[in-house]
Amino acid sequence: MVSFYGKSIIRCEFNCFKGDVLRAEQLLAPKARHRLTDGHKASRFTIAYKSMSRRSVESSVLQIPGKKRRTLMTVTASSDSAMKEEFAKHAECLNALNDKRERIVKASRDVTLNSKKVIFQIHRISKENKEQVVEKAENDLAAVTDQYMSKLVKELDGTDFWKLRRSYSPAVQEYVEAATFCRFCKTGTLLNLDEINTNLLSLSQPSAEPLQINILDYLLGIADLTGELMRLAIGRVSEGELEYAEKICRFVRDIYRELSLLVPKMDDNAEMKKKMEVMFQSMVKIENALFSVHVRGSEYVPLLGSDGQNFPIPGIDDLES
C-alpha cells in the first residue's frame, strides 16, 4: 500500500517473507533506506524516501518476487448469456432426475407393500390348506409383477440403474424375498437370480435396456428370507409338523453356510454384515425350538384333532388308574 504523507515523503508498508525483504533491500537505493526489519516467517518494514517520485516507488515494489499485478477480467453480455443457458440446461437435467426419483420411490412403495401381503398370505399355510395357500400366493405375486413391478421397470428403462439404486433397492429386496419364499413353500428349493430376471424381461421394452436385479440386492433379499423361514418353522413346530420344521432348519443352515463363505470376499457392505448377524439369530431360534421339542418330547402334546404322535405325559397314567 502506497500512501503520501506531505509532499516529499512517501511511506510504503507491506508484509512479505524473509526472501522478499532481502530482495527489496537489494533493489532499493542504500541512501533512500530508512528502516528495515525482517523475521523468520513475515516482516513489516517501513521505507521512507525523500525527493522520490511515486512511479519509481511503485516500480520498485512491483519488482519484488511473489508480488503479481492483479487484473480484472471483464465479462461481456454474450458470454454471460451463454453461461446462463448452460446452467439452465444443468438445472433442467437435475429437475428431471429428481422427478424421476420421486416416481421411482412411489412405485417402490407399492412393490414393497404388496410383496409383504404375499408373505403374510404364505404364513397362513397349514397341513390342510398348503396347496390352496401357495396357489393364491403365486397369483398375488404374479399380480405384483404385472401391476407394480412393471411401473418400476418402465421408469428405469434406459437409465443408469446404479445412479438410482438407493431409491428402489428396498423394494427389489422385498420382491426377491416374496418370490423365493413362495418357491420354497411350493417345491422346497431356492429361486435363483436368473429365473427372476427372466420373468422381468417381458416387462421391458425391446428397444430399451431392461431392468436386471443385481446380485447384491438378490443376496440381501435372500438374507431377509431366512427371517420369514424362522417364523414359518416356529409355527410348524407349534402345530406338530416337526419334519417340515427340520427341513426349514436345514435349508436355513445351507444358506447361512454359503453366505458365510461369500460375504468376506465382498466389498465392505455394512447392510450385508448386519443381516448376517440377524440370519444367525434366526437359525439359532429354529435350532433351539427343535432342540427343546426333541429333548422335552415327553411333555409335548399335539393340538386336538391333529394326526401328530402322542407323547406320554408323566403322571397321567397314575391319575387314570
Short mmCIF file of C-alpha atoms in Angstrom, two decimals:
data_model
loop_
_atom_site.label_atom_id
_atom_site.label_comp_id
_atom_site.label_asym_id
_atom_site.label_seq_id
_atom_site.Cartn_x
_atom_site.Cartn_y
_atom_site.Cartn_z
CA MET A 1 0.00 0.00 0.00
CA VAL A 2 1.46 3.37 -1.01
CA SER A 3 0.32 6.47 0.85
CA PHE A 4 1.52 10.04 0.84
CA TYR A 5 2.26 11.98 3.95
CA GLY A 6 3.23 15.54 2.98
CA LYS A 7 4.72 16.49 -0.36
CA SER A 8 8.12 14.81 -0.45
CA ILE A 9 7.92 11.86 1.95
CA ILE A 10 6.39 8.57 0.75
CA ARG A 11 5.86 5.68 3.18
CA CYS A 12 5.43 2.15 1.74
CA GLU A 13 4.23 -0.58 4.12
CA PHE A 14 3.53 -4.17 3.23
CA ASN A 15 4.09 -7.71 4.55
CA CYS A 16 6.43 -10.12 2.83
CA PHE A 17 8.59 -13.15 3.57
CA LYS A 18 12.23 -13.01 4.52
CA GLY A 19 13.45 -13.62 0.96
CA ASP A 20 11.30 -10.79 -0.34
CA VAL A 21 12.73 -8.45 2.27
CA LEU A 22 16.29 -9.19 1.15
CA ARG A 23 15.28 -8.74 -2.48
CA ALA A 24 13.70 -5.40 -1.70
CA GLU A 25 16.84 -4.33 0.15
CA GLN A 26 18.93 -5.05 -2.93
CA LEU A 27 16.58 -3.20 -5.29
CA LEU A 28 16.18 -0.04 -3.29
CA ALA A 29 18.93 2.58 -3.09
CA PRO A 30 21.04 2.36 0.10
CA LYS A 31 20.70 6.08 0.74
CA ALA A 32 16.94 6.00 0.49
CA ARG A 33 16.53 3.17 3.06
CA HIS A 34 15.32 4.48 6.39
CA ARG A 35 14.45 1.36 8.43
CA LEU A 36 14.28 -2.36 7.54
CA THR A 37 13.29 -5.24 9.83
CA ASP A 38 12.80 -8.91 8.96
CA GLY A 39 11.64 -12.09 10.76
CA HIS A 40 11.55 -15.86 10.25
CA LYS A 41 8.08 -16.06 8.67
CA ALA A 42 6.91 -12.50 7.94
CA SER A 43 8.23 -8.97 8.44
CA ARG A 44 6.82 -5.50 8.37
CA PHE A 45 9.11 -2.80 7.26
CA THR A 46 8.80 0.94 6.59
CA ILE A 47 10.81 2.72 3.94
CA ALA A 48 10.91 6.49 3.85
CA TYR A 49 12.05 8.34 0.79
CA LYS A 50 12.76 11.98 0.16
CA SER A 51 12.64 13.65 -3.22
CA MET A 52 11.43 10.44 -4.96
CA SER A 53 8.52 10.16 -7.39
CA ARG A 54 5.52 7.85 -6.84
CA ARG A 55 6.19 5.94 -10.09
CA SER A 56 9.68 4.89 -9.02
CA VAL A 57 8.37 3.60 -5.67
CA GLU A 58 5.60 1.59 -7.37
CA SER A 59 8.04 0.11 -9.89
CA SER A 60 10.36 -0.92 -7.07
CA VAL A 61 7.54 -2.61 -5.18
CA LEU A 62 6.22 -4.46 -8.24
CA GLN A 63 9.64 -5.96 -8.96
CA ILE A 64 9.64 -7.90 -5.68
CA PRO A 65 9.31 -11.64 -6.38
CA GLY A 66 5.98 -13.16 -5.41
CA LYS A 67 4.03 -9.95 -5.96
CA LYS A 68 1.93 -10.08 -9.14
CA ARG A 69 -0.25 -7.39 -10.56
CA ARG A 70 -3.93 -8.21 -10.25
CA THR A 71 -6.05 -7.76 -13.33
CA LEU A 72 -9.85 -7.67 -13.56
CA MET A 73 -11.41 -9.71 -16.36
CA THR A 74 -14.45 -8.14 -17.93
CA VAL A 75 -17.39 -10.39 -18.85
CA THR A 76 -19.26 -9.44 -21.96
CA ALA A 77 -23.01 -9.78 -22.38
CA SER A 78 -22.68 -12.66 -24.86
CA SER A 79 -20.54 -14.78 -22.52
CA ASP A 80 -22.90 -14.02 -19.62
CA SER A 81 -25.93 -15.24 -21.58
CA ALA A 82 -24.07 -18.38 -22.69
CA MET A 83 -23.23 -19.16 -19.08
CA LYS A 84 -26.87 -18.71 -18.04
CA GLU A 85 -28.02 -21.05 -20.81
CA GLU A 86 -25.51 -23.70 -19.75
CA PHE A 87 -26.59 -23.57 -16.12
CA ALA A 88 -30.25 -23.63 -17.21
CA LYS A 89 -29.56 -26.92 -19.01
CA HIS A 90 -27.96 -28.39 -15.88
CA ALA A 91 -30.89 -27.24 -13.75
CA GLU A 92 -33.37 -28.81 -16.16
CA CYS A 93 -31.46 -32.10 -16.10
CA LEU A 94 -31.37 -32.16 -12.29
CA ASN A 95 -35.08 -31.36 -12.03
CA ALA A 96 -35.92 -34.20 -14.44
CA LEU A 97 -33.76 -36.58 -12.40
CA ASN A 98 -35.44 -35.56 -9.15
CA ASP A 99 -38.89 -36.03 -10.68
CA LYS A 100 -37.93 -39.50 -11.89
CA ARG A 101 -36.58 -40.35 -8.44
CA GLU A 102 -39.88 -39.37 -6.85
CA ARG A 103 -41.84 -41.54 -9.29
CA ILE A 104 -39.48 -44.46 -8.61
CA VAL A 105 -39.90 -44.05 -4.85
CA LYS A 106 -43.71 -44.17 -5.22
CA ALA A 107 -43.55 -47.25 -7.43
CA SER A 108 -41.13 -48.91 -5.00
CA ARG A 109 -43.52 -48.24 -2.12
CA ASP A 110 -46.29 -50.11 -3.95
CA VAL A 111 -43.99 -53.04 -4.71
CA THR A 112 -42.90 -53.26 -1.07
CA LEU A 113 -46.44 -53.10 0.31
CA ASN A 114 -47.88 -55.76 -1.99
CA SER A 115 -44.85 -58.05 -1.62
CA LYS A 116 -45.42 -58.02 2.14
CA LYS A 117 -49.02 -59.04 1.53
CA VAL A 118 -47.78 -62.09 -0.40
CA ILE A 119 -45.53 -63.03 2.53
CA PHE A 120 -48.41 -62.66 5.02
CA GLN A 121 -50.54 -64.85 2.79
CA ILE A 122 -47.93 -67.63 2.87
CA HIS A 123 -47.81 -67.55 6.68
CA ARG A 124 -51.43 -68.74 6.71
CA ILE A 125 -50.22 -72.10 5.45
CA SER A 126 -51.02 -75.28 7.36
CA LYS A 127 -51.03 -79.01 6.73
CA GLU A 128 -54.61 -78.98 5.44
CA ASN A 129 -54.59 -75.88 3.18
CA LYS A 130 -50.99 -75.86 1.92
CA GLU A 131 -51.81 -76.17 -1.78
CA GLN A 132 -54.56 -73.57 -1.70
CA VAL A 133 -52.44 -71.03 0.17
CA VAL A 134 -49.42 -71.49 -2.12
CA GLU A 135 -51.59 -71.18 -5.23
CA LYS A 136 -53.17 -67.95 -4.01
CA ALA A 137 -49.73 -66.59 -3.08
CA GLU A 138 -48.46 -67.34 -6.59
CA ASN A 139 -51.39 -65.48 -8.11
CA ASP A 140 -50.80 -62.50 -5.84
CA LEU A 141 -47.09 -62.49 -6.73
CA ALA A 142 -47.93 -62.52 -10.44
CA ALA A 143 -50.23 -59.53 -9.86
CA VAL A 144 -47.42 -57.68 -8.09
CA THR A 145 -45.13 -58.39 -11.04
CA ASP A 146 -47.60 -57.27 -13.69
CA GLN A 147 -49.10 -54.23 -11.97
CA TYR A 148 -46.38 -52.76 -9.78
CA MET A 149 -43.00 -54.11 -10.90
CA SER A 150 -43.95 -53.12 -14.45
CA LYS A 151 -44.23 -49.45 -13.35
CA LEU A 152 -40.82 -49.63 -11.73
CA VAL A 153 -39.29 -51.25 -14.79
CA LYS A 154 -40.87 -48.61 -17.05
CA GLU A 155 -39.33 -45.78 -15.05
CA LEU A 156 -35.89 -47.39 -15.07
CA ASP A 157 -35.76 -48.32 -18.75
CA GLY A 158 -32.69 -46.85 -20.43
CA THR A 159 -31.30 -45.20 -17.30
CA ASP A 160 -28.31 -45.79 -15.11
CA PHE A 161 -29.60 -48.33 -12.59
CA TRP A 162 -26.79 -47.72 -10.12
CA LYS A 163 -27.45 -43.97 -10.02
CA LEU A 164 -30.96 -44.52 -8.62
CA ARG A 165 -30.34 -47.85 -6.87
CA ARG A 166 -30.91 -46.50 -3.35
CA SER A 167 -34.42 -45.40 -4.38
CA TYR A 168 -35.67 -48.82 -5.49
CA SER A 169 -33.30 -51.30 -3.78
CA PRO A 170 -35.55 -51.95 -0.71
CA ALA A 171 -38.50 -52.75 -2.99
CA VAL A 172 -36.44 -55.17 -5.07
CA GLN A 173 -35.20 -56.92 -1.92
CA GLU A 174 -38.77 -57.33 -0.68
CA TYR A 175 -39.86 -58.67 -4.07
CA VAL A 176 -37.00 -61.21 -4.07
CA GLU A 177 -37.95 -62.25 -0.54
CA ALA A 178 -41.59 -62.84 -1.53
CA ALA A 179 -40.68 -64.73 -4.72
CA THR A 180 -38.14 -67.02 -3.03
CA PHE A 181 -40.45 -67.63 -0.06
CA CYS A 182 -43.24 -68.69 -2.40
CA ARG A 183 -40.92 -71.03 -4.33
CA PHE A 184 -39.64 -72.71 -1.16
CA CYS A 185 -43.13 -73.39 0.16
CA LYS A 186 -44.09 -74.93 -3.17
CA THR A 187 -41.02 -77.01 -4.09
CA GLY A 188 -38.62 -76.72 -1.14
CA THR A 189 -35.90 -75.20 -3.36
CA LEU A 190 -34.34 -71.77 -3.81
CA LEU A 191 -35.35 -69.48 -6.67
CA ASN A 192 -32.17 -68.31 -8.42
CA LEU A 193 -31.41 -64.88 -9.82
CA ASP A 194 -31.58 -65.86 -13.49
CA GLU A 195 -35.17 -67.05 -13.13
CA ILE A 196 -36.23 -63.77 -11.51
CA ASN A 197 -34.57 -61.67 -14.21
CA THR A 198 -36.12 -63.83 -16.92
CA ASN A 199 -39.58 -63.04 -15.57
CA LEU A 200 -38.77 -59.31 -15.67
CA LEU A 201 -37.61 -59.32 -19.30
CA SER A 202 -41.18 -59.41 -20.61
CA LEU A 203 -41.93 -56.16 -18.74
CA SER A 204 -39.23 -54.13 -20.52
CA GLN A 205 -39.39 -52.59 -23.94
CA PRO A 206 -37.22 -54.31 -26.56
CA SER A 207 -35.58 -51.00 -27.58
CA ALA A 208 -34.51 -50.04 -24.04
CA GLU A 209 -32.11 -51.61 -21.61
CA PRO A 210 -34.13 -53.97 -19.39
CA LEU A 211 -34.07 -53.84 -15.62
CA GLN A 212 -31.98 -56.69 -14.22
CA ILE A 213 -31.80 -57.30 -10.48
CA ASN A 214 -28.17 -57.17 -9.41
CA ILE A 215 -26.50 -59.82 -7.29
CA LEU A 216 -26.24 -57.59 -4.21
CA ASP A 217 -29.98 -56.92 -3.98
CA TYR A 218 -30.62 -60.62 -4.58
CA LEU A 219 -28.36 -61.66 -1.70
CA LEU A 220 -29.91 -59.06 0.60
CA GLY A 221 -33.35 -60.44 -0.24
CA ILE A 222 -32.16 -64.00 0.47
CA ALA A 223 -30.85 -62.81 3.84
CA ASP A 224 -34.33 -61.43 4.65
CA LEU A 225 -35.86 -64.74 3.54
CA THR A 226 -34.29 -66.56 6.50
CA GLY A 227 -36.28 -64.40 8.92
CA GLU A 228 -39.56 -65.43 7.31
CA LEU A 229 -38.45 -69.07 7.28
CA MET A 230 -37.74 -68.81 11.01
CA ARG A 231 -41.31 -67.62 11.66
CA LEU A 232 -42.68 -70.38 9.46
CA ALA A 233 -40.60 -73.01 11.27
CA ILE A 234 -41.77 -71.86 14.71
CA GLY A 235 -45.36 -72.07 13.51
CA ARG A 236 -44.82 -75.57 12.18
CA VAL A 237 -43.30 -76.69 15.48
CA SER A 238 -46.29 -75.34 17.39
CA GLU A 239 -48.63 -77.36 15.14
CA GLY A 240 -46.58 -80.54 15.45
CA GLU A 241 -45.07 -80.60 11.94
CA LEU A 242 -41.56 -81.38 13.15
CA GLU A 243 -40.33 -82.87 9.89
CA TYR A 244 -41.25 -79.76 7.94
CA ALA A 245 -39.62 -77.58 10.60
CA GLU A 246 -36.43 -79.67 10.41
CA LYS A 247 -36.44 -79.26 6.64
CA ILE A 248 -36.64 -75.50 7.06
CA CYS A 249 -33.80 -75.62 9.59
CA ARG A 250 -31.51 -77.50 7.17
CA PHE A 251 -32.38 -75.04 4.40
CA VAL A 252 -31.52 -72.02 6.57
CA ARG A 253 -28.26 -73.67 7.63
CA ASP A 254 -27.27 -74.17 4.00
CA ILE A 255 -27.98 -70.54 3.16
CA TYR A 256 -26.01 -69.29 6.15
CA ARG A 257 -23.06 -71.56 5.39
CA GLU A 258 -22.83 -70.47 1.76
CA LEU A 259 -23.19 -66.76 2.55
CA SER A 260 -20.60 -67.03 5.32
CA LEU A 261 -18.09 -68.09 2.68
CA LEU A 262 -19.15 -65.40 0.23
CA VAL A 263 -19.58 -62.28 2.36
CA PRO A 264 -15.90 -61.94 3.45
CA LYS A 265 -14.92 -61.77 -0.24
CA MET A 266 -17.41 -58.97 -0.94
CA ASP A 267 -16.70 -55.27 -0.64
CA ASP A 268 -17.28 -53.63 2.70
CA ASN A 269 -21.07 -53.68 2.99
CA ALA A 270 -22.46 -52.77 6.41
CA GLU A 271 -26.01 -53.74 5.46
CA MET A 272 -24.99 -57.27 4.48
CA LYS A 273 -22.96 -57.76 7.65
CA LYS A 274 -25.90 -56.65 9.78
CA LYS A 275 -28.23 -59.07 8.01
CA MET A 276 -25.76 -61.89 8.50
CA GLU A 277 -25.99 -61.35 12.26
CA VAL A 278 -29.82 -61.42 12.08
CA MET A 279 -29.64 -64.56 9.94
CA PHE A 280 -27.52 -66.31 12.56
CA GLN A 281 -30.01 -65.37 15.27
CA SER A 282 -32.89 -66.75 13.19
CA MET A 283 -31.03 -70.03 12.66
CA VAL A 284 -30.33 -70.34 16.39
CA LYS A 285 -34.01 -69.76 17.21
CA ILE A 286 -35.08 -72.60 14.90
CA GLU A 287 -32.44 -74.93 16.37
CA ASN A 288 -33.44 -74.09 19.95
CA ALA A 289 -37.11 -74.74 19.19
CA LEU A 290 -36.37 -78.13 17.64
CA PHE A 291 -33.92 -78.99 20.40
CA SER A 292 -36.50 -78.23 23.07
CA VAL A 293 -39.07 -80.44 21.35
CA HIS A 294 -36.69 -83.38 20.99
CA VAL A 295 -35.24 -83.14 24.49
CA ARG A 296 -38.56 -82.50 26.23
CA GLY A 297 -40.62 -84.60 23.86
CA SER A 298 -42.38 -86.35 26.72
CA GLU A 299 -44.06 -83.05 27.60
CA TYR A 300 -45.21 -82.31 24.05
CA VAL A 301 -48.91 -82.69 23.33
CA PRO A 302 -50.21 -82.14 19.74
CA LEU A 303 -53.21 -79.96 19.09
CA LEU A 304 -56.64 -81.51 19.30
CA GLY A 305 -57.72 -83.04 16.02
CA SER A 306 -54.19 -83.34 14.62
CA ASP A 307 -52.57 -86.58 13.50
CA GLY A 308 -49.33 -85.95 15.36
CA GLN A 309 -47.72 -88.54 17.54
CA ASN A 310 -49.00 -88.68 21.09
CA PHE A 311 -46.29 -88.44 23.73
CA PRO A 312 -46.84 -89.75 27.25
CA ILE A 313 -47.04 -87.14 29.97
CA PRO A 314 -45.66 -88.07 33.42
CA GLY A 315 -48.43 -88.60 35.99
CA ILE A 316 -51.29 -89.07 33.51
CA ASP A 317 -51.28 -92.91 33.81
CA ASP A 318 -51.34 -92.71 37.60
CA LEU A 319 -54.33 -90.37 37.52
CA GLU A 320 -56.23 -92.59 35.10
CA SER A 321 -55.60 -95.69 37.20
#
